[in-house]
Amino acid sequence: MKPFPLPATIVAAALIACSSDPVSPALTHLIGHWRPPTQPLQPQGTMDGLFIVRADAGIEDHVITRGLYPNQASDDLSAHEVLYGHIGIGEDKFVIHPDSLVTTDVFYGPTYRHVQRDFSGWPRDSTRYQIVANELHLEYYSYPADAPVLTRRVLYRVP
């Protein structure tokens, strides 16, 4: 069982900010570390995440699973996916332009590392967002099967 990156499925057309450009006001509000609540997985394990937005518009979207496999303790790392890319922002929407997706997974051995660089077909959809206090409210389409599903999530700012 391989989890889908949650906010990593969030994509659409927008401008990419460059490090030499001034930081846009919309980007300023998103800069930081954002964490979703831990999700229990079935039949066992948990999934955590960390969404990082930097001032240069670079992003990292981490999906971390623990305790998925037989003979693993609940806090043992099972897999870690990191989507690296850039964020484009317009009004109340943003898009992720991926550069690479790096996956490690103990199921395939302790040295397993896969790097994906082909993102043909991306972007698919934008993410509508709203910041309320220290909460980042997201609304986007995810693709868990053969049809898109409107997904709503809340991430919390990490101090």
PDB file of C-alpha atoms in Angstrom:
ATOM      1  CA  MET A   1       0.000   0.000   0.000  1.00  0.00           C
ATOM      2  CA  LYS A   2       1.550   3.261  -1.113  1.00  0.00           C
ATOM      3  CA  PRO A   3      -0.101   6.498   0.074  1.00  0.00           C
ATOM      4  CA  PHE A   4      -0.733   9.364  -2.295  1.00  0.00           C
ATOM      5  CA  PRO A   5       0.920  12.649  -1.389  1.00  0.00           C
ATOM      6  CA  LEU A   6      -1.925  14.763  -0.140  1.00  0.00           C
ATOM      7  CA  PRO A   7      -1.230  18.357  -1.037  1.00  0.00           C
ATOM      8  CA  ALA A   8       1.160  17.113  -3.697  1.00  0.00           C
ATOM      9  CA  THR A   9      -1.820  16.238  -5.851  1.00  0.00           C
ATOM     10  CA  ILE A  10      -2.713  19.903  -5.834  1.00  0.00           C
ATOM     11  CA  VAL A  11      -1.842  21.579  -9.118  1.00  0.00           C
ATOM     12  CA  ALA A  12      -2.895  24.137 -11.870  1.00  0.00           C
ATOM     13  CA  ALA A  13      -1.582  26.993 -14.001  1.00  0.00           C
ATOM     14  CA  ALA A  14      -0.120  30.069 -12.282  1.00  0.00           C
ATOM     15  CA  LEU A  15       3.034  32.166 -12.274  1.00  0.00           C
ATOM     16  CA  ILE A  16       6.175  30.908 -10.591  1.00  0.00           C
ATOM     17  CA  ALA A  17       7.908  33.442  -8.403  1.00  0.00           C
ATOM     18  CA  CYS A  18      11.677  33.758  -8.915  1.00  0.00           C
ATOM     19  CA  SER A  19      14.122  34.350  -6.096  1.00  0.00           C
ATOM     20  CA  SER A  20      15.191  37.664  -7.649  1.00  0.00           C
ATOM     21  CA  ASP A  21      11.578  38.922  -7.687  1.00  0.00           C
ATOM     22  CA  PRO A  22      10.095  40.631  -4.646  1.00  0.00           C
ATOM     23  CA  VAL A  23       8.046  38.315  -2.447  1.00  0.00           C
ATOM     24  CA  SER A  24       4.361  38.686  -3.292  1.00  0.00           C
ATOM     25  CA  PRO A  25       1.978  39.526  -0.435  1.00  0.00           C
ATOM     26  CA  ALA A  26       0.071  36.262  -1.082  1.00  0.00           C
ATOM     27  CA  LEU A  27       3.282  34.246  -0.798  1.00  0.00           C
ATOM     28  CA  THR A  28       4.276  36.041   2.402  1.00  0.00           C
ATOM     29  CA  HIS A  29       1.213  34.634   4.186  1.00  0.00           C
ATOM     30  CA  LEU A  30       2.000  31.075   3.051  1.00  0.00           C
ATOM     31  CA  ILE A  31       5.703  31.084   3.943  1.00  0.00           C
ATOM     32  CA  GLY A  32       6.402  28.633   6.719  1.00  0.00           C
ATOM     33  CA  HIS A  33       5.837  25.060   7.809  1.00  0.00           C
ATOM     34  CA  TRP A  34       2.334  23.588   7.787  1.00  0.00           C
ATOM     35  CA  ARG A  35       1.340  20.205   9.203  1.00  0.00           C
ATOM     36  CA  PRO A  36      -1.860  18.191   8.733  1.00  0.00           C
ATOM     37  CA  PRO A  37      -3.236  16.096  11.594  1.00  0.00           C
ATOM     38  CA  THR A  38      -1.846  12.554  11.819  1.00  0.00           C
ATOM     39  CA  GLN A  39      -4.125  10.099  10.019  1.00  0.00           C
ATOM     40  CA  PRO A  40      -4.578   6.494  11.090  1.00  0.00           C
ATOM     41  CA  LEU A  41      -4.248   3.998   8.231  1.00  0.00           C
ATOM     42  CA  GLN A  42      -5.945   0.626   7.849  1.00  0.00           C
ATOM     43  CA  PRO A  43      -5.177  -2.063   8.771  1.00  0.00           C
ATOM     44  CA  GLN A  44      -2.271  -0.434  10.641  1.00  0.00           C
ATOM     45  CA  GLY A  45       0.050   2.534  10.628  1.00  0.00           C
ATOM     46  CA  THR A  46      -0.184   6.304  10.463  1.00  0.00           C
ATOM     47  CA  MET A  47       0.446   9.033   7.922  1.00  0.00           C
ATOM     48  CA  ASP A  48       1.907  12.452   8.716  1.00  0.00           C
ATOM     49  CA  GLY A  49       2.843  15.318   6.506  1.00  0.00           C
ATOM     50  CA  LEU A  50       4.721  18.568   6.363  1.00  0.00           C
ATOM     51  CA  PHE A  51       4.165  21.275   3.747  1.00  0.00           C
ATOM     52  CA  ILE A  52       6.974  23.835   3.561  1.00  0.00           C
ATOM     53  CA  VAL A  53       6.757  27.106   1.609  1.00  0.00           C
ATOM     54  CA  ARG A  54       9.941  29.178   1.305  1.00  0.00           C
ATOM     55  CA  ALA A  55      10.371  32.878   0.445  1.00  0.00           C
ATOM     56  CA  ASP A  56      11.898  31.919  -2.939  1.00  0.00           C
ATOM     57  CA  ALA A  57       8.573  30.145  -3.789  1.00  0.00           C
ATOM     58  CA  GLY A  58      10.208  26.739  -3.360  1.00  0.00           C
ATOM     59  CA  ILE A  59       8.112  24.070  -1.694  1.00  0.00           C
ATOM     60  CA  GLU A  60       8.605  20.698  -0.074  1.00  0.00           C
ATOM     61  CA  ASP A  61       5.607  18.471   0.491  1.00  0.00           C
ATOM     62  CA  HIS A  62       6.469  15.563   2.800  1.00  0.00           C
ATOM     63  CA  VAL A  63       4.292  12.473   3.307  1.00  0.00           C
ATOM     64  CA  ILE A  64       5.577  10.169   6.046  1.00  0.00           C
ATOM     65  CA  THR A  65       4.113   6.778   6.910  1.00  0.00           C
ATOM     66  CA  ARG A  66       4.961   4.775  10.007  1.00  0.00           C
ATOM     67  CA  GLY A  67       4.176   1.290  11.241  1.00  0.00           C
ATOM     68  CA  LEU A  68       2.659   0.070   7.963  1.00  0.00           C
ATOM     69  CA  TYR A  69       4.466  -3.210   7.567  1.00  0.00           C
ATOM     70  CA  PRO A  70       4.391  -6.424   9.615  1.00  0.00           C
ATOM     71  CA  ASN A  71       6.962  -6.537  12.429  1.00  0.00           C
ATOM     72  CA  GLN A  72       7.178  -2.708  12.561  1.00  0.00           C
ATOM     73  CA  ALA A  73       6.508  -0.771  15.730  1.00  0.00           C
ATOM     74  CA  SER A  74       3.949   1.998  15.400  1.00  0.00           C
ATOM     75  CA  ASP A  75       6.677   4.674  15.284  1.00  0.00           C
ATOM     76  CA  ASP A  76       8.987   2.869  12.800  1.00  0.00           C
ATOM     77  CA  LEU A  77       9.407   4.732   9.508  1.00  0.00           C
ATOM     78  CA  SER A  78       7.798   2.851   6.604  1.00  0.00           C
ATOM     79  CA  ALA A  79       8.016   5.322   3.729  1.00  0.00           C
ATOM     80  CA  HIS A  80       8.850   8.968   3.126  1.00  0.00           C
ATOM     81  CA  GLU A  81       7.902  10.882  -0.019  1.00  0.00           C
ATOM     82  CA  VAL A  82       9.037  14.433  -0.675  1.00  0.00           C
ATOM     83  CA  LEU A  83       7.719  16.476  -3.567  1.00  0.00           C
ATOM     84  CA  TYR A  84      10.069  19.340  -4.435  1.00  0.00           C
ATOM     85  CA  GLY A  85       8.889  22.176  -6.623  1.00  0.00           C
ATOM     86  CA  HIS A  86       7.722  25.759  -6.818  1.00  0.00           C
ATOM     87  CA  ILE A  87       4.442  27.396  -5.939  1.00  0.00           C
ATOM     88  CA  GLY A  88       2.561  29.872  -8.067  1.00  0.00           C
ATOM     89  CA  ILE A  89      -0.053  32.023  -6.370  1.00  0.00           C
ATOM     90  CA  GLY A  90      -2.969  34.050  -7.665  1.00  0.00           C
ATOM     91  CA  GLU A  91      -5.716  35.563  -5.525  1.00  0.00           C
ATOM     92  CA  ASP A  92      -7.119  32.699  -3.417  1.00  0.00           C
ATOM     93  CA  LYS A  93      -5.557  29.824  -5.395  1.00  0.00           C
ATOM     94  CA  PHE A  94      -2.138  28.270  -5.754  1.00  0.00           C
ATOM     95  CA  VAL A  95      -0.517  25.654  -7.939  1.00  0.00           C
ATOM     96  CA  ILE A  96       2.458  23.402  -7.384  1.00  0.00           C
ATOM     97  CA  HIS A  97       4.919  23.027 -10.245  1.00  0.00           C
ATOM     98  CA  PRO A  98       6.843  19.842  -9.350  1.00  0.00           C
ATOM     99  CA  ASP A  99      10.573  19.394  -9.939  1.00  0.00           C
ATOM    100  CA  SER A 100      11.033  15.935  -8.409  1.00  0.00           C
ATOM    101  CA  LEU A 101       9.367  13.390  -6.171  1.00  0.00           C
ATOM    102  CA  VAL A 102      11.808  11.440  -4.001  1.00  0.00           C
ATOM    103  CA  THR A 103      10.551   8.249  -2.348  1.00  0.00           C
ATOM    104  CA  THR A 104      12.199   5.984   0.199  1.00  0.00           C
ATOM    105  CA  ASP A 105      10.341   2.867   1.328  1.00  0.00           C
ATOM    106  CA  VAL A 106      11.655   0.132   3.645  1.00  0.00           C
ATOM    107  CA  PHE A 107       9.394  -2.383   1.900  1.00  0.00           C
ATOM    108  CA  TYR A 108      11.892  -2.343  -0.982  1.00  0.00           C
ATOM    109  CA  GLY A 109      14.939  -2.440   1.287  1.00  0.00           C
ATOM    110  CA  PRO A 110      16.877  -0.032   3.499  1.00  0.00           C
ATOM    111  CA  THR A 111      18.699   1.629   0.578  1.00  0.00           C
ATOM    112  CA  TYR A 112      15.694   1.992  -1.746  1.00  0.00           C
ATOM    113  CA  ARG A 113      15.353   5.475  -3.228  1.00  0.00           C
ATOM    114  CA  HIS A 114      13.260   6.399  -6.259  1.00  0.00           C
ATOM    115  CA  VAL A 115      13.327   9.797  -7.967  1.00  0.00           C
ATOM    116  CA  GLN A 116      10.555  10.838 -10.345  1.00  0.00           C
ATOM    117  CA  ARG A 117      11.215  13.786 -12.636  1.00  0.00           C
ATOM    118  CA  ASP A 118       8.564  13.315 -15.325  1.00  0.00           C
ATOM    119  CA  PHE A 119       5.374  15.151 -14.461  1.00  0.00           C
ATOM    120  CA  SER A 120       3.628  14.970 -17.832  1.00  0.00           C
ATOM    121  CA  GLY A 121      -0.012  15.876 -17.402  1.00  0.00           C
ATOM    122  CA  TRP A 122       0.631  18.231 -14.494  1.00  0.00           C
ATOM    123  CA  PRO A 123      -0.774  20.590 -13.497  1.00  0.00           C
ATOM    124  CA  ARG A 124      -4.276  19.211 -13.146  1.00  0.00           C
ATOM    125  CA  ASP A 125      -6.118  21.567 -10.815  1.00  0.00           C
ATOM    126  CA  SER A 126      -5.433  24.502  -8.576  1.00  0.00           C
ATOM    127  CA  THR A 127      -5.888  24.582  -4.846  1.00  0.00           C
ATOM    128  CA  ARG A 128      -8.177  27.132  -3.306  1.00  0.00           C
ATOM    129  CA  TYR A 129      -6.763  28.247   0.010  1.00  0.00           C
ATOM    130  CA  GLN A 130      -7.658  30.468   2.928  1.00  0.00           C
ATOM    131  CA  ILE A 131      -5.586  31.266   6.003  1.00  0.00           C
ATOM    132  CA  VAL A 132      -7.582  31.618   9.215  1.00  0.00           C
ATOM    133  CA  ALA A 133      -5.354  32.433  12.209  1.00  0.00           C
ATOM    134  CA  ASN A 134      -2.786  29.590  12.161  1.00  0.00           C
ATOM    135  CA  GLU A 135      -4.834  27.295   9.941  1.00  0.00           C
ATOM    136  CA  LEU A 136      -4.379  26.782   6.209  1.00  0.00           C
ATOM    137  CA  HIS A 137      -7.702  25.671   4.724  1.00  0.00           C
ATOM    138  CA  LEU A 138      -7.320  23.845   1.401  1.00  0.00           C
ATOM    139  CA  GLU A 139      -9.875  22.796  -1.190  1.00  0.00           C
ATOM    140  CA  TYR A 140      -8.693  20.795  -4.210  1.00  0.00           C
ATOM    141  CA  TYR A 141      -9.441  17.778  -6.346  1.00  0.00           C
ATOM    142  CA  SER A 142      -7.698  14.527  -5.501  1.00  0.00           C
ATOM    143  CA  TYR A 143      -7.705  11.481  -7.747  1.00  0.00           C
ATOM    144  CA  PRO A 144      -7.957   8.354  -5.566  1.00  0.00           C
ATOM    145  CA  ALA A 145      -9.590   6.199  -8.244  1.00  0.00           C
ATOM    146  CA  ASP A 146     -10.967   6.886 -11.705  1.00  0.00           C
ATOM    147  CA  ALA A 147     -12.814  10.105 -10.904  1.00  0.00           C
ATOM    148  CA  PRO A 148     -11.838  13.364  -9.201  1.00  0.00           C
ATOM    149  CA  VAL A 149     -12.998  13.924  -5.622  1.00  0.00           C
ATOM    150  CA  LEU A 150     -13.372  17.370  -4.070  1.00  0.00           C
ATOM    151  CA  THR A 151     -11.120  17.292  -1.015  1.00  0.00           C
ATOM    152  CA  ARG A 152     -11.034  19.694   1.925  1.00  0.00           C
ATOM    153  CA  ARG A 153      -8.120  19.725   4.375  1.00  0.00           C
ATOM    154  CA  VAL A 154      -6.792  21.864   7.158  1.00  0.00           C
ATOM    155  CA  LEU A 155      -3.062  22.248   7.861  1.00  0.00           C
ATOM    156  CA  TYR A 156      -1.723  23.913  10.998  1.00  0.00           C
ATOM    157  CA  ARG A 157       1.197  26.337  11.122  1.00  0.00           C
ATOM    158  CA  VAL A 158       4.212  24.856  12.900  1.00  0.00           C
ATOM    159  CA  PRO A 159       5.933  27.481  15.066  1.00  0.00           C
TER     160      PRO A 159
END
